[in-house]
Amino acid sequence: MNYVPGTASLIDDIDKKHLVLLRDGRTLIGFLRSIDQFANLVFHQTVERIHVGKKFGDIPRGIFIVRGENVVLLGEMDMDKPCDAVLQQVSIEEILEEQRLQQQAKQETEKVKMQVLKERGLSIPKADNLDEY
Amino acid sequence: MTLLAQGPLMMIGRRNTSAWRGWKGVPQAGAWPGKSNGDRVTPTWSRGRARRRGPRRVPGSVHPGGRPGHRGAGCGPEPLPPPARAPWLRPGLLPVAAPPSLRPHLHHPPNQLPGGNSSSSGMHPSSMMSYQQQQQMLCRGSGPMGQMASPSIWENSMGFGPVSRSPGLIPHMEDSPLMSIIKEVGLPKQPHPLRGEDPRDLSERVLPPRSTSPVIGSPPVRAVPIGTPPKQPMSLNHQIHHPTAVHVRAPLQHRYPPPFPDRLSPNTLLNLANNPMCRGPFPPGVGPVLSQLQRAQMLNSQVAGFPRGVGPPPMLPGGGGFRPFFGGPPPPPHHRMPPPPLHGPPIYHTTHLHPQHRRMLTQRMQSRPMGVGLDRRSRDPYSNLMTQREKEWVAKIQMMQLQSTDPYLDDYYYQNYYEKLEKRQERERDSSKKEHTTRLITPQVAKVEHTYRPVQFAGSLGKLTVSSVNNPRKMIDAVVTSRSDDEEKREKQVWNKRRQILYTVEKMYSSLLEVQDFEKRFVHAAEEERGALLERHKTHTETLCTLLTHTEQAGRVSDEQCVTIMSVRKGKRLISRLLPFLPAQQAAAVVMAIARNLPALAKKDKQDQVLCWLVEPVAVVIQSLSSAALTDLLQEIQGREGNLASVLQNKLGVTLLYLVLSEGDRMQSSDPNCQLMDDNRWTELVFSVARELLAAPSSTLAPPLFTPPNLLGLFARYVDRQSLEQLQEKLQISTLTS
């Protein structure tokens, strides 16, 4: 707002702590240091946060440069709010283990579902009902 | 994907080599001086190259004595492997002219490093040369250009500078950390200025005029391609005072505006507006774009009154370019400037906002408490890595993107939103306050035609065969064969019905959008154009109609097409938008079709649940129907035996039914000559409806979208009291409304 009033710009977000969700599902938290016209982002003191259920684990990553097209959403983090209220921080190994388990469980349910549907001769239509032409 | 750069905070990747590569002054080929034996053992370059590597590899404090003789590999704290270190990480700031006091350092053993790794040489200090000097060098004529693609492109630069050296570029070498480093490590080797082979060197290193001349074929060569961020202007005194440069950037001497300003870069805009150093002549071609933005800028600087171009740039890489390479934490940024003062009220100086929007923004800004995070930010040692200039540069790009030649096309929703807002306010205020609505001013860009005509020499036979970006040569003769729609249809008939339907819907949508925009365009069009516009409007409407009633067999109008369109969600939306624009007869036909096929439609709609979109436009149509048509409609809704029950289960069906009934009642009560009662059809139909309603269990009855209030009155005329009460329950109408 400061520089180009009436528009949305990342310029005012510089040097603030942000959380960014990437297209591959990763969540990064860091200080936004620099941007450019493509919304490529430079993050400082970045931490990759993995969430599984109510637990989360932080992996420190250092400096990240994110290409703008891979950003899903990006938002400023409120430094004053405590983050431990609902979520519980665990160690990196633990969270990675949890994540692996979660993926495994998901795969298994998916497999079972497909199996059941196949038995009944049904199938989940994929993109057929979308209106995209 | 993870970047484990735990070293000093470097803006890796941002300042990429494109600027550097495209730079005019750089000889793009490693033109070796013509050594016949091809022996490359000790040409100037390799020494220079080796020399250049020396200081870079030595982290001042860590290695013993900082000897330049440190060979090759592992420098401990450096995170990146040597070959990967891209050219732009070089501290390109060392002056071309090594002051005499440093000469002894320069002649260290030549082959410090093995000759490999030529790829990681970087920006040469001769980047400090001025534009004119480079031009001079370019004009020296061409030499044999070899090795265009080799990495040795980057190597030669040491020999570049010395010929014309401006004394002002010599840094003020006194007590500074930089100096200590230089003394330890030694400057990169500078070729001796009096070397005899220089003229030859330079000429051979110069780009061939063919590839750089803007006249002949190639696009105007810019030192800085349009997308690059601004470089800091060389403010020499401050080189040394900011050795903590966390940015590693090669500075570019300021350029005059390029002679061919067909594409203005944000750099140009910034430079022209901001920089007092660069007062080159304004190219005449710089038209409305620049002037408008510049006006805003000037206004900005005058009114807001803050210093433009932020004095001594805080993040000058300066001579401090050495530091970041040596690992370790960057020294505390005491050189960093405090956050620059906020721009006054920048809102008043932009012209692209709707006045309403501007008002809202000022209100918002006033109410918001500013400066909350300011103290926090000042404590952050890494803040302001992105300089003011850079922020402005990005903002300028964004503003440039806002310019458009056709705001109604580019910014449709914004424009429409504010127009609706205005209209609403006008209606509300109701002319009590005559606040005349100001027109929205969007910065308009003049449409400049960029036609490029390749140069032709008079009196020559044939044309030049230089093919360039502007003038590409046709290599393949590709013939486009487009199949007509019918052919396509025949081919893809069975392939995917759904796709076909969607395709039809798309075509209809494009016509519909034209029809919808017609009014707006009509208002804005000039008198002469209005006739043509009207014609277009008619054709579009006709297209819509024909598409809607299209059937395989000519002559038989069926609602097949309608129904197929409605089997798709998008089609239902289309119909609901389309209905107001159709001529009355056709609209009635469509409504009939809907009524007739209601059960089928309801079934298909189970997943989408969007039939309700149709209610409004259909209601409008119903109100315009004649009595005969109304009766017909009611009949259609009833359909065959038992169909009414299924109709009643569907929300749209119920609503439709109620609408029809209420309309009939209204017609009857308002117009005494109404023909509704002429034949018994209406009465019979209403009776049967009443019967059905009574028979249908309440649970299956779908709640209508809205219940017209006069229904109960209608039924009161046809049924007895007991049934009426039952009906009342079913219809859930309170007695108050009847």
Coordinates of N, CA, C and O in Angstrom, one line a residue, chain B residues 344-396:
Chain B
G344 N 5.5 10.6 1.7 CA 4.4 11.4 2.2 C 3.1 10.7 2.2 O 2.9 9.6 2.7
P345 N 2.1 11.3 1.5 CA 0.9 10.5 1.2 C 1.0 10.2 -0.3 O 0.7 11.0 -1.1
P346 N 1.4 9.0 -0.5 CA 1.7 8.7 -1.9 C 0.4 8.6 -2.7 O 0.4 8.6 -3.9
I347 N -0.7 8.5 -2.0 CA -2.0 8.3 -2.7 C -2.3 9.4 -3.7 O -2.8 9.2 -4.7
Y348 N -2.0 10.6 -3.2 CA -2.4 11.7 -4.0 C -1.7 11.9 -5.3 O -2.1 12.7 -6.1
H349 N -0.7 11.1 -5.5 CA 0.1 11.3 -6.7 C -0.1 10.3 -7.7 O 0.5 10.3 -8.8
T350 N -1.0 9.3 -7.4 CA -1.2 8.3 -8.4 C -2.5 8.7 -9.1 O -3.5 9.2 -8.5
T351 N -2.5 8.4 -10.4 CA -3.7 8.7 -11.1 C -4.5 7.5 -11.5 O -5.5 7.7 -12.2
H352 N -4.1 6.4 -11.1 CA -4.8 5.2 -11.7 C -6.0 4.8 -10.8 O -6.6 3.8 -11.1
L353 N -6.2 5.4 -9.8 CA -7.3 5.0 -8.9 C -8.6 5.7 -9.1 O -8.6 6.9 -9.4
H354 N -9.6 5.0 -9.0 CA -10.9 5.6 -9.0 C -11.0 6.5 -7.8 O -10.6 6.2 -6.7
P355 N -11.7 7.7 -8.0 CA -11.8 8.6 -6.9 C -12.4 8.0 -5.6 O -12.0 8.3 -4.5
Q356 N -13.4 7.1 -5.8 CA -14.0 6.5 -4.7 C -13.0 5.6 -4.0 O -12.9 5.6 -2.8
H357 N -12.2 4.9 -4.8 CA -11.2 4.0 -4.2 C -10.2 4.8 -3.4 O -9.8 4.4 -2.3
R358 N -9.8 6.0 -4.0 CA -8.9 6.8 -3.3 C -9.4 7.3 -1.9 O -8.7 7.3 -0.9
R359 N -10.6 7.6 -1.9 CA -11.2 8.1 -0.7 C -11.2 7.0 0.4 O -10.8 7.2 1.5
M360 N -11.5 5.8 -0.1 CA -11.5 4.7 0.9 C -10.1 4.4 1.4 O -10.0 4.1 2.6
L361 N -9.2 4.5 0.5 CA -7.8 4.3 0.9 C -7.3 5.3 2.0 O -6.7 4.9 2.9
T362 N -7.6 6.5 1.7 CA -7.2 7.5 2.7 C -7.8 7.3 4.0 O -7.1 7.4 5.0
Q363 N -9.1 7.0 4.0 CA -9.7 6.7 5.3 C -9.1 5.6 6.0 O -8.8 5.6 7.2
R364 N -8.8 4.5 5.2 CA -8.2 3.4 5.8 C -6.8 3.7 6.4 O -6.4 3.3 7.5
M365 N -6.1 4.5 5.6 CA -4.7 4.8 6.1 C -4.7 5.6 7.3 O -3.9 5.5 8.2
Q366 N -5.7 6.5 7.4 CA -5.7 7.4 8.6 C -6.1 6.6 9.8 O -5.6 6.9 10.9
S367 N -7.0 5.7 9.6 CA -7.4 5.0 10.8 C -6.4 3.9 11.3 O -6.4 3.6 12.5
R368 N -5.6 3.4 10.4 CA -4.7 2.4 10.8 C -3.6 3.0 11.6 O -3.0 3.9 11.2
P369 N -3.2 2.4 12.7 CA -2.0 2.9 13.4 C -0.8 2.5 12.7 O -0.5 1.3 12.6
M370 N 0.0 3.4 12.3 CA 1.2 3.1 11.6 C 2.4 3.0 12.5 O 2.3 3.3 13.7
G371 N 3.5 2.5 12.0 CA 4.7 2.4 12.8 C 4.7 1.5 13.9 O 5.4 1.6 14.9
V372 N 3.8 0.5 13.8 CA 3.8 -0.5 14.9 C 5.1 -1.4 14.9 O 5.7 -1.6 15.9
G373 N 5.4 -1.8 13.7 CA 6.5 -2.7 13.6 C 7.8 -2.0 13.4 O 8.9 -2.7 13.2
L374 N 7.8 -0.7 13.4 CA 9.0 0.0 13.0 C 10.2 -0.3 14.0 O 11.3 -0.5 13.6
D375 N 9.9 -0.2 15.3 CA 11.0 -0.4 16.2 C 11.5 -1.9 16.2 O 12.7 -2.1 16.3
R376 N 10.6 -2.8 15.9 CA 11.0 -4.1 15.8 C 12.0 -4.3 14.6 O 12.9 -5.0 14.6
R377 N 11.6 -3.6 13.6 CA 12.4 -3.7 12.4 C 13.8 -3.1 12.5 O 14.7 -3.5 11.9
S378 N 13.8 -2.1 13.3 CA 15.1 -1.4 13.4 C 16.1 -2.3 14.3 O 17.3 -2.1 14.1
R379 N 15.5 -3.2 15.0 CA 16.4 -4.0 15.8 C 16.9 -5.2 15.0 O 17.8 -5.9 15.4
D380 N 16.3 -5.4 13.9 CA 16.6 -6.6 13.1 C 17.9 -6.3 12.3 O 17.9 -5.4 11.5
P381 N 18.9 -7.0 12.5 CA 20.2 -6.7 11.8 C 20.1 -6.9 10.4 O 21.0 -6.4 9.6
Y382 N 19.2 -7.7 9.9 CA 19.2 -8.0 8.5 C 18.1 -7.2 7.7 O 17.9 -7.4 6.6
S383 N 17.6 -6.2 8.4 CA 16.5 -5.5 7.7 C 17.1 -4.6 6.6 O 18.3 -4.3 6.6
N384 N 16.3 -4.2 5.8 CA 16.6 -3.3 4.7 C 17.7 -3.9 3.7 O 18.5 -3.2 3.2
L385 N 17.6 -5.1 3.6 CA 18.5 -5.7 2.5 C 18.0 -5.3 1.2 O 18.8 -5.1 0.3
M386 N 16.8 -5.1 1.1 CA 16.2 -4.6 -0.2 C 16.2 -3.1 0.0 O 15.5 -2.5 0.8
T387 N 17.0 -2.4 -0.8 CA 17.1 -1.0 -0.7 C 15.8 -0.3 -1.1 O 15.0 -0.8 -1.8
Q388 N 15.8 0.9 -0.8 CA 14.7 1.8 -1.1 C 14.5 1.8 -2.7 O 13.4 1.7 -3.2
R389 N 15.6 1.9 -3.3 CA 15.6 2.0 -4.7 C 15.0 0.8 -5.4 O 14.3 0.9 -6.3
E390 N 15.4 -0.3 -4.8 CA 14.9 -1.6 -5.4 C 13.4 -1.7 -5.1 O 12.7 -2.2 -6.0
K391 N 13.0 -1.3 -4.0 CA 11.6 -1.3 -3.7 C 10.8 -0.4 -4.7 O 9.8 -0.8 -5.2
E392 N 11.4 0.7 -4.9 CA 10.7 1.6 -5.9 C 10.7 1.0 -7.2 O 9.8 1.1 -8.0
W393 N 11.8 0.3 -7.5 CA 11.9 -0.3 -8.9 C 10.8 -1.3 -9.1 O 10.1 -1.3 -10.1
V394 N 10.6 -2.1 -8.1 CA 9.6 -3.1 -8.2 C 8.2 -2.5 -8.3 O 7.4 -2.9 -9.1
A395 N 8.1 -1.4 -7.5 CA 6.8 -0.7 -7.5 C 6.5 -0.1 -8.9 O 5.4 -0.1 -9.4
K396 N 7.6 0.4 -9.4 CA 7.5 1.0 -10.8 C 7.0 -0.1 -11.8 O 6.2 0.2 -12.6

